[in-house]
Short mmCIF file of C-alpha atoms and ligand atoms in Angstrom, two decimals:
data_model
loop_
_atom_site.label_atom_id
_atom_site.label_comp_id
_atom_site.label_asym_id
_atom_site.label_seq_id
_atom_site.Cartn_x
_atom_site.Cartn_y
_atom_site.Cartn_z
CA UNK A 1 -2.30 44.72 -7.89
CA UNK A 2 -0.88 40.88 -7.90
CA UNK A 3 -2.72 38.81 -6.23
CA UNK A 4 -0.44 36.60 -4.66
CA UNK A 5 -3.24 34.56 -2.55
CA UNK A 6 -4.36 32.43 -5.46
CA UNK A 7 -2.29 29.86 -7.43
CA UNK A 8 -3.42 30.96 -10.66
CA UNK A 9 -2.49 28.05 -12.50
CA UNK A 10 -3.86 25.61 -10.58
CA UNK A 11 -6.73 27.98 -8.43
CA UNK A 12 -6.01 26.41 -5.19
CA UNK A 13 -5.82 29.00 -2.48
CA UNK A 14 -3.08 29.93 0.15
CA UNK A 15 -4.06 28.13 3.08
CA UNK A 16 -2.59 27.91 6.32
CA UNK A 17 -0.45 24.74 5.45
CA UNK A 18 1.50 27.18 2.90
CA UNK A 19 1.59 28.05 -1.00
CA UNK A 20 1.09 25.03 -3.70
CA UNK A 21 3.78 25.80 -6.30
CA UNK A 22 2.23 24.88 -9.74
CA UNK A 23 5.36 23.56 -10.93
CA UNK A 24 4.85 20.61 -8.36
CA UNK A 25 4.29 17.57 -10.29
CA UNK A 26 4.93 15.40 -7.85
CA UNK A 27 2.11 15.72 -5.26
CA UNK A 28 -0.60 18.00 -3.88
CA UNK A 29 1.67 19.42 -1.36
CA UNK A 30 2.46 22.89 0.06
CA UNK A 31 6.00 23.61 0.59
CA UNK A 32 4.74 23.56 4.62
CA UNK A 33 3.34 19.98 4.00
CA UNK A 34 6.19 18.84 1.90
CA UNK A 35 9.37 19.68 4.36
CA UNK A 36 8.26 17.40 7.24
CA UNK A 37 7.90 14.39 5.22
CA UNK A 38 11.34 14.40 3.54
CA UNK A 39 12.99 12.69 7.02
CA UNK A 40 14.54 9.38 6.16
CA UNK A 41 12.74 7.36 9.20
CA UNK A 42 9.30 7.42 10.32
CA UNK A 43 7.55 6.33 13.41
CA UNK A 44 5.28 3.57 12.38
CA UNK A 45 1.91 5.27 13.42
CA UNK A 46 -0.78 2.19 13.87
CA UNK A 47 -4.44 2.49 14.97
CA UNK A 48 -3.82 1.69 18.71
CA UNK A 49 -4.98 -2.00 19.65
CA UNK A 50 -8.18 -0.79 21.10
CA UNK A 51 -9.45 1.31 17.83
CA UNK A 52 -12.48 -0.14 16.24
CA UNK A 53 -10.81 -0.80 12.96
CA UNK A 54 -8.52 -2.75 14.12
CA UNK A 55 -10.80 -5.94 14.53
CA UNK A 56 -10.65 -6.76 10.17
CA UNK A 57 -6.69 -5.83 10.32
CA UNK A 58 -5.51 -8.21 13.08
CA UNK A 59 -7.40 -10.93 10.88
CA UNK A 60 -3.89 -10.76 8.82
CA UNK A 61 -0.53 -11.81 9.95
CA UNK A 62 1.91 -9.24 8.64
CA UNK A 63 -0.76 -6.04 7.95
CA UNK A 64 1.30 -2.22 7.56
CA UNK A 65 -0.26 0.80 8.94
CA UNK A 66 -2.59 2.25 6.22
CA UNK A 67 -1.85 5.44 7.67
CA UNK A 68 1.71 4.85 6.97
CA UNK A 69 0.95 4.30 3.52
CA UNK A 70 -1.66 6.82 2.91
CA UNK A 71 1.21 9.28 4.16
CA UNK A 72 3.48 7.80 1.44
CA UNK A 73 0.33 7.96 -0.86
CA UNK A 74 0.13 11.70 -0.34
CA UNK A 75 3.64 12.84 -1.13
CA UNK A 76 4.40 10.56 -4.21
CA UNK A 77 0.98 10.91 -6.31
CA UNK A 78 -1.77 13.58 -6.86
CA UNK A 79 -5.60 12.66 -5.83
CA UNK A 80 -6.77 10.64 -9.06
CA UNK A 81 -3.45 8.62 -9.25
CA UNK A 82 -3.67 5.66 -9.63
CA UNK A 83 -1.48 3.41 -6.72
CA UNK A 84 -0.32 -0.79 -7.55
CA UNK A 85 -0.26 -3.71 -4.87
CA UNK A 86 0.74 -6.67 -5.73
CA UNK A 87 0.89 -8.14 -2.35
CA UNK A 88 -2.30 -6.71 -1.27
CA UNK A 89 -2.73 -8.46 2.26
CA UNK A 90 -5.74 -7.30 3.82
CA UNK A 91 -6.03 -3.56 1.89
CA UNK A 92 -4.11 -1.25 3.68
CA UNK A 93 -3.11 0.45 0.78
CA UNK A 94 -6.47 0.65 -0.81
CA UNK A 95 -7.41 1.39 2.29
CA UNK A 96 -5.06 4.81 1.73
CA UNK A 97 -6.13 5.12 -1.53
CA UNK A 98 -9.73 5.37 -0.53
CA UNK A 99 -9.11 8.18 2.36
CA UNK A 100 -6.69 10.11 -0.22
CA UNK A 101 -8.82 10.10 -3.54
CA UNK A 102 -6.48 7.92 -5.33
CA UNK A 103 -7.30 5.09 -7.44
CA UNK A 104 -6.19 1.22 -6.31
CA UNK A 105 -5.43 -1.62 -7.77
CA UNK A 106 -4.70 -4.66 -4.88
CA UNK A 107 -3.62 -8.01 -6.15
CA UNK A 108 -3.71 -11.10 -3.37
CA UNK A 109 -3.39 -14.63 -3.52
CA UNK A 110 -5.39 -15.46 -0.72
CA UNK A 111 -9.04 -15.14 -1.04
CA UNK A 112 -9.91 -15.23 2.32
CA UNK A 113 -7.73 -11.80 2.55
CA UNK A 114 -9.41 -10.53 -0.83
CA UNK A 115 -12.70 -10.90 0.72
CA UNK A 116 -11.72 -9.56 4.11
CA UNK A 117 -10.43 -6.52 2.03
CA UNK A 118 -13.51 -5.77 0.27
CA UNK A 119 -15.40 -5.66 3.50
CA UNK A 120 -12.95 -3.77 5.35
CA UNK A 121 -13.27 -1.16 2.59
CA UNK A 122 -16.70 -1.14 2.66
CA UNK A 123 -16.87 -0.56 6.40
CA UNK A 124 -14.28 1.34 6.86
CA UNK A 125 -14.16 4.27 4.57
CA UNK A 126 -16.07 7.14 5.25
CA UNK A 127 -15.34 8.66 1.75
CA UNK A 128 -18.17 6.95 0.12
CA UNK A 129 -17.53 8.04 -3.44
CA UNK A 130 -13.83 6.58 -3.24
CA UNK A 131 -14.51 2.93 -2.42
CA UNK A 132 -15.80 2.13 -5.99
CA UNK A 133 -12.21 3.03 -7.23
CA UNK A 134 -10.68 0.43 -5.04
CA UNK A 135 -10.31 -2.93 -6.75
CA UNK A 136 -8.98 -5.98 -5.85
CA UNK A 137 -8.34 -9.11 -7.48
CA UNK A 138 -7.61 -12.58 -6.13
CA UNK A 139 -4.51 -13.77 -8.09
CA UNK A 140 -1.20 -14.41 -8.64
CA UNK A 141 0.67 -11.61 -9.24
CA UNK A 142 2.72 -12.94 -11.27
CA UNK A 143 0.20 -13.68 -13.81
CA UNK A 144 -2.33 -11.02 -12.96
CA UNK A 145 0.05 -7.90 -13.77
CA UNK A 146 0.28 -9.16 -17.19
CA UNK A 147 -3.51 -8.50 -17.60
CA UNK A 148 -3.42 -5.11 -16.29
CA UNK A 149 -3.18 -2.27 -18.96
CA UNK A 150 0.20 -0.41 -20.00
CA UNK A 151 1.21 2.88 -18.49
CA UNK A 152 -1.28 2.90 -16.22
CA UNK A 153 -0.18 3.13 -12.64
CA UNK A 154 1.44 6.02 -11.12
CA UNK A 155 3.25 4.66 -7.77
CA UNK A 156 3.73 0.95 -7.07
CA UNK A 157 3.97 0.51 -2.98
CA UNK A 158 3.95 -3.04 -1.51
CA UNK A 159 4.92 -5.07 1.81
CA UNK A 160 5.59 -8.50 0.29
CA UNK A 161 5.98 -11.57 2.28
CA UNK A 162 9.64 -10.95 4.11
CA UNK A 163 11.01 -14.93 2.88
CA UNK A 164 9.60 -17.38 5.10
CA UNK A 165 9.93 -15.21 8.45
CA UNK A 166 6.39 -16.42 9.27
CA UNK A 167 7.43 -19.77 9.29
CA UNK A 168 10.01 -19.58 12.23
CA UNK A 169 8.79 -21.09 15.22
CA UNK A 170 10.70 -18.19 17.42
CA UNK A 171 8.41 -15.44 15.90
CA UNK A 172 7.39 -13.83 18.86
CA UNK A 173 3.86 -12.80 18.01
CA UNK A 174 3.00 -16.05 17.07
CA UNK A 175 1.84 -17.83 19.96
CA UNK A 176 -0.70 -14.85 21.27
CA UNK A 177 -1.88 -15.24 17.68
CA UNK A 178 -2.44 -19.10 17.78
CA UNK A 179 -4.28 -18.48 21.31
CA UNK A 180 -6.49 -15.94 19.45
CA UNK A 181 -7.50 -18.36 16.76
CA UNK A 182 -5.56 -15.71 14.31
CA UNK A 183 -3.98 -17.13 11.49
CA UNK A 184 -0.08 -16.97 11.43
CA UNK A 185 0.66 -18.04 7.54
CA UNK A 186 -0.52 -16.19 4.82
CA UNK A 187 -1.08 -19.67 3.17
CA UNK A 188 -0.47 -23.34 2.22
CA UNK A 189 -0.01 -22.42 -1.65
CA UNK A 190 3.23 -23.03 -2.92
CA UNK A 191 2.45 -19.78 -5.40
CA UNK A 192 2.59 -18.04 -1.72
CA UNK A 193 6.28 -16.51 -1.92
CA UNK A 194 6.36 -16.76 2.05
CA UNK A 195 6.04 -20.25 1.79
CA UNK A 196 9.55 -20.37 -0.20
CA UNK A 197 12.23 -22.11 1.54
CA UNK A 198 15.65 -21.04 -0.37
CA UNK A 199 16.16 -17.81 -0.18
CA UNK A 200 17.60 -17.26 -3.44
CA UNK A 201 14.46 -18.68 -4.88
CA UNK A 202 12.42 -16.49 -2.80
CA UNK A 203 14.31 -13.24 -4.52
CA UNK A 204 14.46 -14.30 -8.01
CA UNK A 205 10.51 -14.67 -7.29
CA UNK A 206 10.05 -11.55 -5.97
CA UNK A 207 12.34 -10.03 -8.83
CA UNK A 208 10.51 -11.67 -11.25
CA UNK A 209 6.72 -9.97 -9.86
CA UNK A 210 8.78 -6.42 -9.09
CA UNK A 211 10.18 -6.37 -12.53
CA UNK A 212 6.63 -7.44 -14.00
CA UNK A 213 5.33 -3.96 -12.62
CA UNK A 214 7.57 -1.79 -15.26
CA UNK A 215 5.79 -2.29 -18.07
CA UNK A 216 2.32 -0.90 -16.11
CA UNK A 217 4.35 1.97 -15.07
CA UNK A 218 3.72 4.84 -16.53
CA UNK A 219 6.92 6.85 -17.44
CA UNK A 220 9.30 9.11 -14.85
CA UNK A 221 7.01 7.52 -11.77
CA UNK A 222 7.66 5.95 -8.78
CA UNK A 223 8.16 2.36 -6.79
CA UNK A 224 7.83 2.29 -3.38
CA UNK A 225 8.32 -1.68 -1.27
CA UNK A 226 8.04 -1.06 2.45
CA UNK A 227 9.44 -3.07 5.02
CA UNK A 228 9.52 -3.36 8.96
C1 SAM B 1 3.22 -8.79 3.99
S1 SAM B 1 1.68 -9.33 3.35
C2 SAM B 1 0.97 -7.80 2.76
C3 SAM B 1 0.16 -7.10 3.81
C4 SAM B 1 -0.47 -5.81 3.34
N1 SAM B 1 0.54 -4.79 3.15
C5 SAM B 1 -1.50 -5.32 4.33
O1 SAM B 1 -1.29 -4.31 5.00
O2 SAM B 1 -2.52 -6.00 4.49
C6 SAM B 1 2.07 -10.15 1.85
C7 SAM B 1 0.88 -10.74 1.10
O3 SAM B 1 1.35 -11.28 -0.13
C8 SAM B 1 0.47 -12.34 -0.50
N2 SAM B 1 1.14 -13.15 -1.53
C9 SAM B 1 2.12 -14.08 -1.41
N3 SAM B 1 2.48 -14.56 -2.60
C10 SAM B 1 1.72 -13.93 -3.54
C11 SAM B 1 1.63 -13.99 -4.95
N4 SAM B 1 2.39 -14.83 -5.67
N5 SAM B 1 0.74 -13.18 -5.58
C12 SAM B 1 -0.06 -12.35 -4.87
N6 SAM B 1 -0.03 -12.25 -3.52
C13 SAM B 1 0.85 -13.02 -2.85
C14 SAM B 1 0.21 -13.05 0.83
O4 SAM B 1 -0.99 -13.82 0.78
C15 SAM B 1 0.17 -11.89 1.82
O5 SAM B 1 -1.17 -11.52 2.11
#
C-alpha cells in the first residue's frame, strides 16, 4: 500500500501543520503554514516593552521586530540559506537567522551597533549552534558588499535609514528617548545615509548599495526592504 504519511523525497513526515510538497523550493513550509502568510499586511508583532530582550533593542533608534523578520525569513528561504543586511542596525535579522537555522550576513556602519549586535546574539539566542553562523561586519555597505563572494546569498531583507526622518525635531519618540539617555541618530558620519539632507541624494545612495546586492545574489532569489 502507498504510504502517503511520508514525503518520500524529502522524508519529512505529515505533521499536524499539513503535507510538505517536495516540489516547494521556496521554503520549508506545509501548505497549512504557507496559506496564512500570503496576506498583504501584517500586524507588527514586537516583544512587549516589558520582555527581557528588549533592554539591547531599545539601545537603537529605528530597530524592526526580529520576529517580523524571522517570519519573512521562514517563508522566503529554507534553514541553511543564507539571508543579507546591509543596514544591519542592532541584529534583528541575524537575530531571525539565528532562531530559524539560516545563515547571516549583517553589515553596519556604526560600531557601537555592531558590538551591541554581537552581544545581543550571544545573549539572546537559545539555539547555541546557530550563533556562530551569524556574522557581522562594521562597514560601509557600499564598499563592504563588494568583498562579499558571488552568488552567495539567498534573500536580501533590510530596514535602511528612512532619509533623514530621525533628524526632524517633531519625531514623536524622540524626546522620551533623550530623557532615557537613548540615542536618537544612528550617527554623525556623513557615510550614514540618514544623515543625507537632499532627498534625491539620499535615493541615488540607497540605489547605489541596493543595486550593489545583485551581483551576491544568487540566481531566481529574492529581495525583501521593509519599512514602517
Ligand atoms: C533602520 S536602521 C536598521 C535597523 C535594523 N533593522 C534593526 O532592527 O536593528 C538603519 C541602519 O543603517 C545604518 N547605516 C546607515 N548608513 C549606512 C551605510 N552606508 N552602510 C552601512 N550601514 C549604514 C545605520 O547606522 C542604522 O543602524
Amino acid at each position: 500500500m502507498k504510504d502517503i504519511s511520508v514525503n518520500k523525497a524529502e522524508e519529512k513526515p505529515e505533521t499536524t501543520k499539513g503535507k510538505y510538497d517536495p516540489r516547494n523550493k521556496l521554503n520549508d513550509l506545509t501548505s497549512t503554514e504557507w496559506i496564512p502568510e500570503t496576506i498583504s499586511v501584517w500586524n507588527q508583532r514586537g516583544l512587549g516593552a516589558k520582555h527581557p530582550d528588549i533592554k539591547i533593542e531599545k539601545q537603537h533608534p529605528a530597530p524592526f521586530s526580529f520576529t517580523d523578520v524571522a517570519r519573512l525569513i521562514r517563508f522566503f528561504t529554507k534553514k541553511g540559506n543564507t539571508v543579507l543586511d546591509p543596514f544591519a542596525g542592532i541584529g534583528s535579522t541575524l537575530k531571525a537567522c539565528a532562531t530559524e537555522g539560516r545563515k547571516g550576513v549583517g553589515i553596519e556602519l556604526n560600531q557601537k551597533y555592531v558590538e551591541l549586535t554581537e552581544k545581543r546574539i550571544k545573549t539572546e539566542v537559545t539555539e547555541e549552534s546557530n550563533i556562530d553562523d551569524q556574522v557581522v561586519i562594521q562597514g560601509d555597505s557600499r564598499d563592504v558588499i563588494d568583498t562579499l563572494d558571488e552568488n552567495s546569498i539567498d534573500f536580501v531583507v533590510t530596514s535602511p535609514p528612512y532619509w533623514n526622518i530621525l533628524h526632524k525635531k517633531d519625531h514623536k519618540a524622540k524626546q522620551e528617548r533623550v530623557d532615557h539617555g537613548l540615542d536618537t541618530k544612528y550617527s554623525d558620519s556623513d557615510i550614514d545615509i540618514g544623515n543625507i539632507d537632499d532627498y534625491e541624494t539620499f535615493l541615488d545612495e540607497l540605489t547605489i548599495i541596493l543595486a550593489k546586492c545583485r551581483r551576491v545574489f544568487k540566481a531566481k532569489k529574492i529581495y525583501g526592504c521593509c519599512s514602517k
